[in-house]
Coordinates of N, CA and C in Angstrom, one line a residue:
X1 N 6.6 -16.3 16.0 CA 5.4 -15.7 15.5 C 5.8 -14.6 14.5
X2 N 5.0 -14.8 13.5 CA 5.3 -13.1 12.7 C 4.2 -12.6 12.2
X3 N 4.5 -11.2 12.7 CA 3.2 -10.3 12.5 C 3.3 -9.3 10.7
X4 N 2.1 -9.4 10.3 CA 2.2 -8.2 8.9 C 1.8 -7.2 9.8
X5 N 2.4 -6.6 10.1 CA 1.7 -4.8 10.7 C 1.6 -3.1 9.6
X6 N 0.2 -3.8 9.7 CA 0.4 -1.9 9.2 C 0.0 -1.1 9.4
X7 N 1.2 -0.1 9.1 CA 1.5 1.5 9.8 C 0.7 2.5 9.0
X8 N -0.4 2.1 8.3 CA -0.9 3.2 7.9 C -0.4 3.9 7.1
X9 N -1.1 5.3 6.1 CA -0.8 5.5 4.9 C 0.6 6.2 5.2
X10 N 1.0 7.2 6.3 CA 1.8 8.3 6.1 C 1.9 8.7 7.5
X11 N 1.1 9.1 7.7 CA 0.8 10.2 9.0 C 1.1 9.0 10.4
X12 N 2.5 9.5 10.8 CA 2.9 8.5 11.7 C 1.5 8.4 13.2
X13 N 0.3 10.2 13.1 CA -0.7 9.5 14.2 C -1.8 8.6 13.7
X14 N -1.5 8.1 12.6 CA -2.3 7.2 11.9 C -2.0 5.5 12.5
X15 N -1.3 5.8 12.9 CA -0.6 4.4 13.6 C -1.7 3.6 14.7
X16 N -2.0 2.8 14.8 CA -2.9 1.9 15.6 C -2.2 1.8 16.8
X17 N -2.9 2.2 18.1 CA -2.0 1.7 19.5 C -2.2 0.0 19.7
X18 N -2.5 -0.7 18.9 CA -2.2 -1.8 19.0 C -0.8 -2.3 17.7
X19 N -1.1 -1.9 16.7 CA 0.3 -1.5 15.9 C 1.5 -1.4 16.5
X20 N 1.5 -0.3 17.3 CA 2.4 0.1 18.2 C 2.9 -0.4 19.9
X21 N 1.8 -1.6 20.3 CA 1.9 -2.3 21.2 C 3.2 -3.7 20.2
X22 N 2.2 -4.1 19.2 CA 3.4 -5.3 19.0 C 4.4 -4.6 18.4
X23 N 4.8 -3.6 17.8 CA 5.9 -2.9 17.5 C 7.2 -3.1 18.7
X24 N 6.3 -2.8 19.8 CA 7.4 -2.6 21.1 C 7.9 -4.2 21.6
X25 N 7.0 -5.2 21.8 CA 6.9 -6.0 22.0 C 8.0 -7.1 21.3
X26 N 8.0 -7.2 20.2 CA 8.3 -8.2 19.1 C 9.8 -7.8 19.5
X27 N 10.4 -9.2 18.9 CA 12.4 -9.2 19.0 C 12.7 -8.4 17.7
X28 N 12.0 -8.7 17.1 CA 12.6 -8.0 15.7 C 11.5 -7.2 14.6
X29 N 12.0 -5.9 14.4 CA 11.2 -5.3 13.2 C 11.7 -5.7 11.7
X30 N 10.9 -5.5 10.9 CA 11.5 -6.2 9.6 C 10.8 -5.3 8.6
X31 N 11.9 -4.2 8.0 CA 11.0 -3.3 7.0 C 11.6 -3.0 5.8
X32 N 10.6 -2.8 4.4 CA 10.8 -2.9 3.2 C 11.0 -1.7 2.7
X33 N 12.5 -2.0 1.6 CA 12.6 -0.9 1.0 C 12.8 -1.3 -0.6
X34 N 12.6 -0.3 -1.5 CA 13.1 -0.7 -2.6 C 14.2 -1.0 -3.5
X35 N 15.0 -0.3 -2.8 CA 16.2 -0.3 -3.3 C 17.4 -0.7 -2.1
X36 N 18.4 -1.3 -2.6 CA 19.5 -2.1 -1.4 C 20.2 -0.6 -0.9
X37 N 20.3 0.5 -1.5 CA 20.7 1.4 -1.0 C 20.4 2.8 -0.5
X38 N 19.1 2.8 -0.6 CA 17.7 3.7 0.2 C 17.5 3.2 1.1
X39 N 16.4 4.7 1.7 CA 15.6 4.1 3.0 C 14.6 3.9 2.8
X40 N 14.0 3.3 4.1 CA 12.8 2.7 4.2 C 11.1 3.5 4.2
X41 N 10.6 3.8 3.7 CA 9.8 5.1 4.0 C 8.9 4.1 5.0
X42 N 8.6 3.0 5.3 CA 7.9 2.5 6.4 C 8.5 3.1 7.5
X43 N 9.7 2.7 7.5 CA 10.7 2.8 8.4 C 10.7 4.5 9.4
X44 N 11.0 5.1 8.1 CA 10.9 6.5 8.3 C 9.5 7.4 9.0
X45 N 8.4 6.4 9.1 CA 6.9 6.6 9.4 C 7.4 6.5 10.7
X46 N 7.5 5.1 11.5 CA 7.3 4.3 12.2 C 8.2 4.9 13.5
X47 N 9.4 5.7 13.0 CA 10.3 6.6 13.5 C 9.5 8.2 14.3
X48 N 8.7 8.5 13.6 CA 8.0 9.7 13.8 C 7.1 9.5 15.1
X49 N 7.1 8.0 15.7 CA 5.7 7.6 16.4 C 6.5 6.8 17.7
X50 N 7.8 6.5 17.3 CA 8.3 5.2 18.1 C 9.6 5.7 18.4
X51 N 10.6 5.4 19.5 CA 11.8 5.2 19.6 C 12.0 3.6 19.6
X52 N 13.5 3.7 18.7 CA 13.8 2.5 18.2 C 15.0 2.3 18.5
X53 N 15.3 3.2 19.3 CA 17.0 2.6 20.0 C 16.7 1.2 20.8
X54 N 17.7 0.6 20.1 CA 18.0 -0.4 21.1 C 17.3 -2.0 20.5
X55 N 16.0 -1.5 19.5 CA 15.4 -2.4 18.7 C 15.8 -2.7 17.2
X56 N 16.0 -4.6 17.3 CA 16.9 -5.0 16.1 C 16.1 -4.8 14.8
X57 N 16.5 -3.6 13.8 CA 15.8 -3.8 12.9 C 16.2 -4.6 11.4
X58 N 16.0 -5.2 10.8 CA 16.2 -6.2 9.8 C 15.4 -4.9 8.1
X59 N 16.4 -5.0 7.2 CA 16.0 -4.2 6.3 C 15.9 -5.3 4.6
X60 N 14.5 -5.5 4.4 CA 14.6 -6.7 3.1 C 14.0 -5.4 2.0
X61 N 14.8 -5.6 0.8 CA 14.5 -5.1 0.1 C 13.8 -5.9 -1.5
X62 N 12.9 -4.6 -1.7 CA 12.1 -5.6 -2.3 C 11.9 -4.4 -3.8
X63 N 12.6 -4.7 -5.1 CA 12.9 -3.6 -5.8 C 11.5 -3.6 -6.9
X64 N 11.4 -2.3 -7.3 CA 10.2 -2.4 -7.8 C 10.6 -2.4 -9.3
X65 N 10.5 -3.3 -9.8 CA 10.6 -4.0 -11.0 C 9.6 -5.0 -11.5
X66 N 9.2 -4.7 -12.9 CA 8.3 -5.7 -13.2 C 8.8 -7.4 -13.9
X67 N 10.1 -7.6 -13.6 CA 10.8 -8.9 -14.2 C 10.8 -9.9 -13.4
X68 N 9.8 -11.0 -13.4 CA 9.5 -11.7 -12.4 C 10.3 -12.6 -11.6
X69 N 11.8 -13.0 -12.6 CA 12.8 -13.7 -11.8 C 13.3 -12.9 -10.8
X70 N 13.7 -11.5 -11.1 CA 14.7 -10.7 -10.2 C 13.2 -10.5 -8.9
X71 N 12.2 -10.3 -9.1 CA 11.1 -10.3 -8.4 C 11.1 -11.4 -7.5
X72 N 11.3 -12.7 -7.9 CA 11.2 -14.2 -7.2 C 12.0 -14.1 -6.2
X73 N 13.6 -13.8 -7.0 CA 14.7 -13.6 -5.8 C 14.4 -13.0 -4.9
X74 N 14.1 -11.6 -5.2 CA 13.9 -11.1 -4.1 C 13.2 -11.4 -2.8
X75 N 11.7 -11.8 -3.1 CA 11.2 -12.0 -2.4 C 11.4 -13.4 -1.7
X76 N 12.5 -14.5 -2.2 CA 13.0 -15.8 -1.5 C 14.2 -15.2 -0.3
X77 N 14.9 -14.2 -1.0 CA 16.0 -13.7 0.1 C 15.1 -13.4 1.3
X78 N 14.3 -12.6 1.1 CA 13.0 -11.9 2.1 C 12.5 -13.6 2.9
X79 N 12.5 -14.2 2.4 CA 11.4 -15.2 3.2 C 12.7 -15.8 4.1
X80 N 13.6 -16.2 3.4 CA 15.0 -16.9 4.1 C 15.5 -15.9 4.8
X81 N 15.6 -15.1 5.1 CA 15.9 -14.0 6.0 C 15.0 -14.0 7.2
X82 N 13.5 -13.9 6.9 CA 12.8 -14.0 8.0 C 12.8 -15.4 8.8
X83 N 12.8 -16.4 8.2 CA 12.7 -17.5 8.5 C 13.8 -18.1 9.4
X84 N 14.9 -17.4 9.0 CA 16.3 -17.9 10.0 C 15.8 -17.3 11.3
X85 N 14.8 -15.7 11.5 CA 14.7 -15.4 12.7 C 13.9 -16.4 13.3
X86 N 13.2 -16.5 12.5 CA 11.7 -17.0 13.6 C 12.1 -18.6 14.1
X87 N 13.0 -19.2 13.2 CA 13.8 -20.6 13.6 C 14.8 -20.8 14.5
X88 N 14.8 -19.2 15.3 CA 15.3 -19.3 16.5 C 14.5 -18.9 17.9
X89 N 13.4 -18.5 17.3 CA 12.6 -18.7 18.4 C 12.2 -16.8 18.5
X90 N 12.4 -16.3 17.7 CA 12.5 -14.8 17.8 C 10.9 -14.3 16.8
X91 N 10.5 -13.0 17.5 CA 9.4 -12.9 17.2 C 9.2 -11.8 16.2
X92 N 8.9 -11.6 14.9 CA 9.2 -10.9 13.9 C 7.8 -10.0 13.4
X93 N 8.3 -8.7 13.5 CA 6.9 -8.1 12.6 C 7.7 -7.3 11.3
X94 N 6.9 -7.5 10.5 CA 7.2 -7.0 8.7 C 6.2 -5.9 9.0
X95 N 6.9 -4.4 8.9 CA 5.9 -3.2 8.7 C 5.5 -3.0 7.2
X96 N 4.5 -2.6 6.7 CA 4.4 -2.3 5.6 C 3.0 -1.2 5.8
X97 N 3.6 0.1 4.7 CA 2.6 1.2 4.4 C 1.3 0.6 4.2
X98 N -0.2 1.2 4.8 CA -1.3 0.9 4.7 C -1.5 0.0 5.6
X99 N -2.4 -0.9 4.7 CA -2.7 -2.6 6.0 C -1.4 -3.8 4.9
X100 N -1.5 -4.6 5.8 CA -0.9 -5.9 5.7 C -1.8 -6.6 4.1
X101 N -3.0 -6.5 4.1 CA -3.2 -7.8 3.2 C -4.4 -6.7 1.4
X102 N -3.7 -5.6 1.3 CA -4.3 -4.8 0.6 C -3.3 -4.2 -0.2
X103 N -2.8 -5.0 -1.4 CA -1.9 -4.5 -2.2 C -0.6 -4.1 -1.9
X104 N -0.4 -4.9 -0.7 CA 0.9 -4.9 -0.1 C 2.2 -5.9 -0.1
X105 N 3.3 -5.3 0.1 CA 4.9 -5.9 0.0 C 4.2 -7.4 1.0
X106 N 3.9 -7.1 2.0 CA 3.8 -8.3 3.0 C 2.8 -9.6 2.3
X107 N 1.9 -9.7 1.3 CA 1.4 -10.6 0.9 C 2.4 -11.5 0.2
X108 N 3.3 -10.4 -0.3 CA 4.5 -11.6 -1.1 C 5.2 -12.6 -0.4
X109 N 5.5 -11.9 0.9 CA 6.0 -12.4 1.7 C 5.8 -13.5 2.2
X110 N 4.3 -13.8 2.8 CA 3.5 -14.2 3.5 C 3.4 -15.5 2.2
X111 N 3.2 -15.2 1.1 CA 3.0 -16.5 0.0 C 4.5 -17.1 0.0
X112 N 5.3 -17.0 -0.2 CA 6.6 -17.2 -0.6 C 6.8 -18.2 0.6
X113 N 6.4 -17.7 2.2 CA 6.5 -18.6 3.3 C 5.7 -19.7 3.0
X114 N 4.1 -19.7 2.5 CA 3.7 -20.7 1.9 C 3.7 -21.7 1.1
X115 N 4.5 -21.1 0.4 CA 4.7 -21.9 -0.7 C 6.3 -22.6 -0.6
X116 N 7.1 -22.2 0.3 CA 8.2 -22.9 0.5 C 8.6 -23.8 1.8
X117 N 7.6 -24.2 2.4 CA 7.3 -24.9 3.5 C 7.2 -24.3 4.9
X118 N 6.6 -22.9 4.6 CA 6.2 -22.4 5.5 C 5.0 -22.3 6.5
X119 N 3.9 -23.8 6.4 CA 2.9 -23.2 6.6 C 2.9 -23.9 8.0
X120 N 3.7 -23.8 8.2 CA 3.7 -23.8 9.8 C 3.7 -22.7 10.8
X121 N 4.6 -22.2 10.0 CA 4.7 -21.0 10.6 C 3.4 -20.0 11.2
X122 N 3.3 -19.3 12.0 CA 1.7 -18.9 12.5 C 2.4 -17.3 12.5
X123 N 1.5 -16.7 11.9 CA 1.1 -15.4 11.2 C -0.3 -15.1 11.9
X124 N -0.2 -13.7 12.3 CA -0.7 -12.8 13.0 C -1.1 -11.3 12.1
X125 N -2.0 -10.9 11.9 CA -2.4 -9.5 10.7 C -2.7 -8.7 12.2
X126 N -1.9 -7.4 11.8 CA -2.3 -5.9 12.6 C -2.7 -5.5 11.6
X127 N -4.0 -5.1 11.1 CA -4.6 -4.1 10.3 C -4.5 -2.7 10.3
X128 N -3.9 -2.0 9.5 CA -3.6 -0.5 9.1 C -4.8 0.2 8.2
X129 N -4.5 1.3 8.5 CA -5.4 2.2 7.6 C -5.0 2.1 6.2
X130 N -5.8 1.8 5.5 CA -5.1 2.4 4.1 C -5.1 3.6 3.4
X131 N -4.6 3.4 2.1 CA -4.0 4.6 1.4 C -5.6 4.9 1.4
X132 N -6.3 4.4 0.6 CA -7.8 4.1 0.0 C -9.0 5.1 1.2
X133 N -9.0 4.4 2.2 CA -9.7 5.2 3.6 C -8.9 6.6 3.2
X134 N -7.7 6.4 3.5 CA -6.8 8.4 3.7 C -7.3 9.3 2.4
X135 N -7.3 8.7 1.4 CA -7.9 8.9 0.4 C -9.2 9.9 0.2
X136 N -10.2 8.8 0.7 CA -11.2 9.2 0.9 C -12.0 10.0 1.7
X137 N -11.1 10.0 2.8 CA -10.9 10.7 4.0 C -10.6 12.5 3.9
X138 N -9.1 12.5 3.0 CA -8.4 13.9 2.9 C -9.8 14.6 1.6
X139 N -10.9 13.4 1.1 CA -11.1 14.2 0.0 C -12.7 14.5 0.2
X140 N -12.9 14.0 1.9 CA -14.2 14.0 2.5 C -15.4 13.4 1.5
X141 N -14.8 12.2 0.9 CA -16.3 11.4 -0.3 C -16.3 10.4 0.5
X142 N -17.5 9.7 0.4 CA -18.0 8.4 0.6 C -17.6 7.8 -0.6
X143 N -16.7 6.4 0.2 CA -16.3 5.2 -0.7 C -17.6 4.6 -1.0
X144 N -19.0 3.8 -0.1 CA -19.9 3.6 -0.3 C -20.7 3.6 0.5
X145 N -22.1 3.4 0.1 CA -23.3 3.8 0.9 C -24.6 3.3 0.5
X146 N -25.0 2.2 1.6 CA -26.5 1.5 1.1 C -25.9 0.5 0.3
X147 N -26.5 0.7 -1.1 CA -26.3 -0.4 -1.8 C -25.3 -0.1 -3.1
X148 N -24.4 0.8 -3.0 CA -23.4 1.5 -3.8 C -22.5 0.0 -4.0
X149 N -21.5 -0.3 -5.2 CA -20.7 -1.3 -5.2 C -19.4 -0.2 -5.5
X150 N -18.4 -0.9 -4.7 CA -16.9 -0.3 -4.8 C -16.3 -1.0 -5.4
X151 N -15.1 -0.7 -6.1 CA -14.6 -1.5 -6.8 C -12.8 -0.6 -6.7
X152 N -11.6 -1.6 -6.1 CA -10.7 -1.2 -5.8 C -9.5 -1.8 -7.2
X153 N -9.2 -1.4 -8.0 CA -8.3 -1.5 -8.9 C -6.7 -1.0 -9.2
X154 N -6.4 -1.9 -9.6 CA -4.9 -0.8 -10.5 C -5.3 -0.3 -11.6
X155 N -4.5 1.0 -11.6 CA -4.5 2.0 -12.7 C -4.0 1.7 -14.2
X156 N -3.1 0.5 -14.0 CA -2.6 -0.1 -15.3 C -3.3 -1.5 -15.5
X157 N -4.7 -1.2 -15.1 CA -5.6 -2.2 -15.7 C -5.8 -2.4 -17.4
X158 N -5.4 -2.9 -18.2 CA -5.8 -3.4 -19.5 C -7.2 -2.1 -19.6
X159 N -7.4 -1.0 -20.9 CA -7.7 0.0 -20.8 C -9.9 -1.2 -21.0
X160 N -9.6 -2.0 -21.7 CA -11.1 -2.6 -21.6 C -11.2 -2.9 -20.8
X161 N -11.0 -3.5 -19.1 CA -10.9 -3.9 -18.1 C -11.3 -2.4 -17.3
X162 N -10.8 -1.7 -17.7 CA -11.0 0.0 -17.0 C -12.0 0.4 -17.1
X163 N -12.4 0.3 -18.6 CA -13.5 0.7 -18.9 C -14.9 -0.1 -18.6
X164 N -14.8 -1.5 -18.7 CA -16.0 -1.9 -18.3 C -16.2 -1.6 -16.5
X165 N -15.1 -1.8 -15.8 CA -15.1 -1.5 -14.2 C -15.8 -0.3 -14.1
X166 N -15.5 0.7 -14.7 CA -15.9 2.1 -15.1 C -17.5 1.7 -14.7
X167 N -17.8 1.1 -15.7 CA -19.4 0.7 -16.2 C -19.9 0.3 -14.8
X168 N -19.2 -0.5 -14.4 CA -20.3 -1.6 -13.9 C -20.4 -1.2 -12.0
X169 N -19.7 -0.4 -11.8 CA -19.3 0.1 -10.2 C -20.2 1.9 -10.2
X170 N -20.4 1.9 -8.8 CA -20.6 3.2 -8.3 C -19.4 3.8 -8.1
X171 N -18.5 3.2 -7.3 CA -17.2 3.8 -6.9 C -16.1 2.9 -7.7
X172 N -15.6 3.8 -8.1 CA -14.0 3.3 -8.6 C -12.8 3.7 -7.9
X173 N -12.0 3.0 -7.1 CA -10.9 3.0 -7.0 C -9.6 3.1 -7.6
X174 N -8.6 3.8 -8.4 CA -7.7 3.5 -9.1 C -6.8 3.8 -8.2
X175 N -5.6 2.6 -8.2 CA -4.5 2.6 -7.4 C -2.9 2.9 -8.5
X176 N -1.9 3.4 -8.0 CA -1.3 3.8 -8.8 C -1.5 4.7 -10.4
X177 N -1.7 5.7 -10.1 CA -3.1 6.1 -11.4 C -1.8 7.0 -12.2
X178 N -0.6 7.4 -11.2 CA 0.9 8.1 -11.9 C 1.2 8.3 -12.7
X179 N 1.0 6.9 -13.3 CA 1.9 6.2 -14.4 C 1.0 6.5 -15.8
X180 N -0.7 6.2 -15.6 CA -1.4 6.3 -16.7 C -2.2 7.4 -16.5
X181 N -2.1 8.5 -16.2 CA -3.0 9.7 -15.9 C -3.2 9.9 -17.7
X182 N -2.6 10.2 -18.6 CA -2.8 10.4 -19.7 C -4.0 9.1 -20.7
X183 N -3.8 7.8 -20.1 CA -4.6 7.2 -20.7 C -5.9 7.3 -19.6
X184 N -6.2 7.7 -18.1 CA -7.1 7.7 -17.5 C -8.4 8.6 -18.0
X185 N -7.7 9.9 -18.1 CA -8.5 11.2 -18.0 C -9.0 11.2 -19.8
X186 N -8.9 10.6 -20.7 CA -9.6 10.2 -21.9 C -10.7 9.7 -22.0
X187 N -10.3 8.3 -21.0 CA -11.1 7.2 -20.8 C -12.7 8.1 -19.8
X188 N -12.0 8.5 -19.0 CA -13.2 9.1 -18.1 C -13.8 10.3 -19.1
X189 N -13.4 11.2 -19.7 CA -14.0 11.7 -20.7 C -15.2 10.9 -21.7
X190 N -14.4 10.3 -22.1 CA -15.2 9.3 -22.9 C -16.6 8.4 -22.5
X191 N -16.2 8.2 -20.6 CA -17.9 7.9 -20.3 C -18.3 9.0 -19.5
X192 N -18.1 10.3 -19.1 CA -18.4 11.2 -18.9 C -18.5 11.5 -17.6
X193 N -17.1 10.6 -16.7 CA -17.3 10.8 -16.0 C -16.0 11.8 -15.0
X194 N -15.5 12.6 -16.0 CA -14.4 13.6 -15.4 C -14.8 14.0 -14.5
X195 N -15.9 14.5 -14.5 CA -16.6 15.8 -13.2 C -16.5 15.0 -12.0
X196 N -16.7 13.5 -12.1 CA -16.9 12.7 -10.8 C -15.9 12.4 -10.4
X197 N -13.7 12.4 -10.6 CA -13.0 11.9 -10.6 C -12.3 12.7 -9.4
X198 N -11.8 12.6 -8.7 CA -11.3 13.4 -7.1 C -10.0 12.8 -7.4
X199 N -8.5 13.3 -7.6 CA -7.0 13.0 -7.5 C -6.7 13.4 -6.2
X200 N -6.1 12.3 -5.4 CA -5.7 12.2 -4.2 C -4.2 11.8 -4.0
X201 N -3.1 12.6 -3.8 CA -2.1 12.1 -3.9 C -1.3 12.6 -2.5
X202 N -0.2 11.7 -1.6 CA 0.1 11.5 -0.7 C -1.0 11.5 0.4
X203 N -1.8 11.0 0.1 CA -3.0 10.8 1.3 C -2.3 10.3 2.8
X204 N -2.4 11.3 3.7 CA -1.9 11.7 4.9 C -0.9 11.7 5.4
X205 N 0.3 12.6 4.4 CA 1.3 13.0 4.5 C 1.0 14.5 4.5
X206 N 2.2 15.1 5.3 CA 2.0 16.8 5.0 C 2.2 17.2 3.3
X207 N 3.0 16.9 2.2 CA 2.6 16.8 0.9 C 1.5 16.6 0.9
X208 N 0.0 16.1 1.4 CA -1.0 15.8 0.6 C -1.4 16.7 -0.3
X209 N -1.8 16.1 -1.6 CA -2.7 17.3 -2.3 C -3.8 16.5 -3.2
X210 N -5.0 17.3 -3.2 CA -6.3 16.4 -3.5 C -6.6 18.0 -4.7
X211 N -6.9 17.4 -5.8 CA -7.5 18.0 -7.4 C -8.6 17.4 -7.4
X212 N -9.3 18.5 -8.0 CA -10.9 18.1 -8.7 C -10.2 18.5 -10.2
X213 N -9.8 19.8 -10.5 CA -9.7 19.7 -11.9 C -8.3 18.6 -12.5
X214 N -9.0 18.0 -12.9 CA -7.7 16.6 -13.6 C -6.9 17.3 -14.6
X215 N -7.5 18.6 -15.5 CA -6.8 19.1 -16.7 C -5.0 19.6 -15.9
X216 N -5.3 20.0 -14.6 CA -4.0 20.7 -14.1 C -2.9 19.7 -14.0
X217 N -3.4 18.5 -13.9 CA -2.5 17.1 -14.1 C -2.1 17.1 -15.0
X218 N -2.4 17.5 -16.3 CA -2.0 16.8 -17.4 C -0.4 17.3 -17.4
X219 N 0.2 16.6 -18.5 CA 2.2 16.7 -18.3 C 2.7 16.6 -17.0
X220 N 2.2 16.9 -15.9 CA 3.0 16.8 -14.2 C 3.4 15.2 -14.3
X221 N 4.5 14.9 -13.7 CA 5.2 14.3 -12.9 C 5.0 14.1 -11.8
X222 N 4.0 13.0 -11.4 CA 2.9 12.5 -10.4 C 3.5 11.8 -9.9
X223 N 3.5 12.3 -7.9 CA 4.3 10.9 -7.1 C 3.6 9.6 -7.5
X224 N 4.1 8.6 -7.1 CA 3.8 6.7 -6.6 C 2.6 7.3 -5.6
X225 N 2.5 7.7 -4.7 CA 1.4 7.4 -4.1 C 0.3 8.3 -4.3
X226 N -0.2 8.0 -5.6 CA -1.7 8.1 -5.6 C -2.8 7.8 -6.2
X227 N -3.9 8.2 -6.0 CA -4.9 7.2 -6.1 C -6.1 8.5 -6.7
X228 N -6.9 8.0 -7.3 CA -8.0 8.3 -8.0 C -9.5 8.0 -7.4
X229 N -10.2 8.7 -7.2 CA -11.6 7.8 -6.5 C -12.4 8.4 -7.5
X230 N -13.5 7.8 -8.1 CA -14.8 8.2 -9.2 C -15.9 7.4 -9.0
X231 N -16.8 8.7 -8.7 CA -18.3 8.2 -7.5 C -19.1 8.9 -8.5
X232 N -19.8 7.8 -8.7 CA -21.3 8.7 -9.9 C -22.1 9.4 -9.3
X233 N -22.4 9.1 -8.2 CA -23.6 9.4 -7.0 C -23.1 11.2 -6.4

């Protein structure tokens, strides 16, 4: 069996006691890092919540690069790795930050099994909190309410794609917003919606820090984890 489990955004008591039941349970943990010679920041969560002496952990690395062959590889080592366990009869969970099936390492995974004669294999989802909930949570706004529409995005959405989403949603979600803060905070000028924009970054980590004014962003050097929410209402 292999489980996607997830551990939630950060805050190792964010962890699900059922998370943490098949954690204990399973022959093998299986967690992603980016790089072949870093750690695992799942890993490093999961640690805060669990003793893992004694428990076989399996480390697939999955590097963040946008080149889709070195991408492919990776994630085929990842499936042939898991697959040798579970072809022994051994019971495997893949942790991954947030939930399992929400812009996560483990969907790659999970396809790659599929698509290479995996679909036998039976897959089991532990649902995690996400970054998005922590988000919304550290910054006390409703994602939606009644008949509000949410809309969960990447931040390096094609800037017309941004902009019509912009339009057409009550709530906007931007994920990874790091990278394009300079092209975001224009665009939201432009439909006037700065005042409505909340920056949430390390959502439920002790780093957390949540901005209303976006101007103090500008030039900073913005971690990977975070996220933008913009509510008209």
């Amino acid at each position: 069996m292999l489980y996607g489990v997830g551990i939630g955004p950060g805050d190792p008591e964010l962890l699900t006691l059922k998370a943490i039941r098949v954690l204990k349970e399973v022959d093998i943990i299986a967690v992603p890092k980016s790089k072949t010679d870093g750690e695992s920041i799942a890993l490093d969560i999961l640690k805060g919540v669990m003793d893992l002496h004694g428990k076989e952990i399996i480390e697939l690395t999955f590097p963040m690069k946008k080149n889709r062959d070195e991408l492919a590889a990776s994630w085929n080592n990842a499936k042939d790795e898991v697959l040798k366990q579970l072809d022994i009869g051994k019971d495997v969970a893949f942790i991954t930050i947030g939930d399992p099936l929400l812009y996560s390492t483990f969907i790659y995974l999970m396809e790659a099994l599929k698509n290479n004669g995996g679909s036998g294999i039976k897959i089991k989802i532990v649902p995690g909190i996400s970054s998005v909930n922590a988000a919304s949570a550290s910054a006390c706004i409703p994602l939606a309410n009644s008949s509000e529409r949410l809309a969960i995005i990447p931040a390096t959405y094609e800037e017309d794609k941004l902009r019509q989403t912009l339009k057409d949603f009550d709530t906007v979600v931007l994920m990874k917003v790091n990278k394009v803060m300079d092209k975001v905070i224009p665009l939201l000028e432009e439909l006037g919606l700065k005042k409505n924009a909340i920056f949430v970054s390390m959502a439920g980590w002790k780093e957390q820090e949540v901005v209303k004014d976006l101007d103090t962003l500008k030039g900073r050097e913005l971690d990977y984890f975070s996220i933008m929410i913009i509510k008209k209402s």
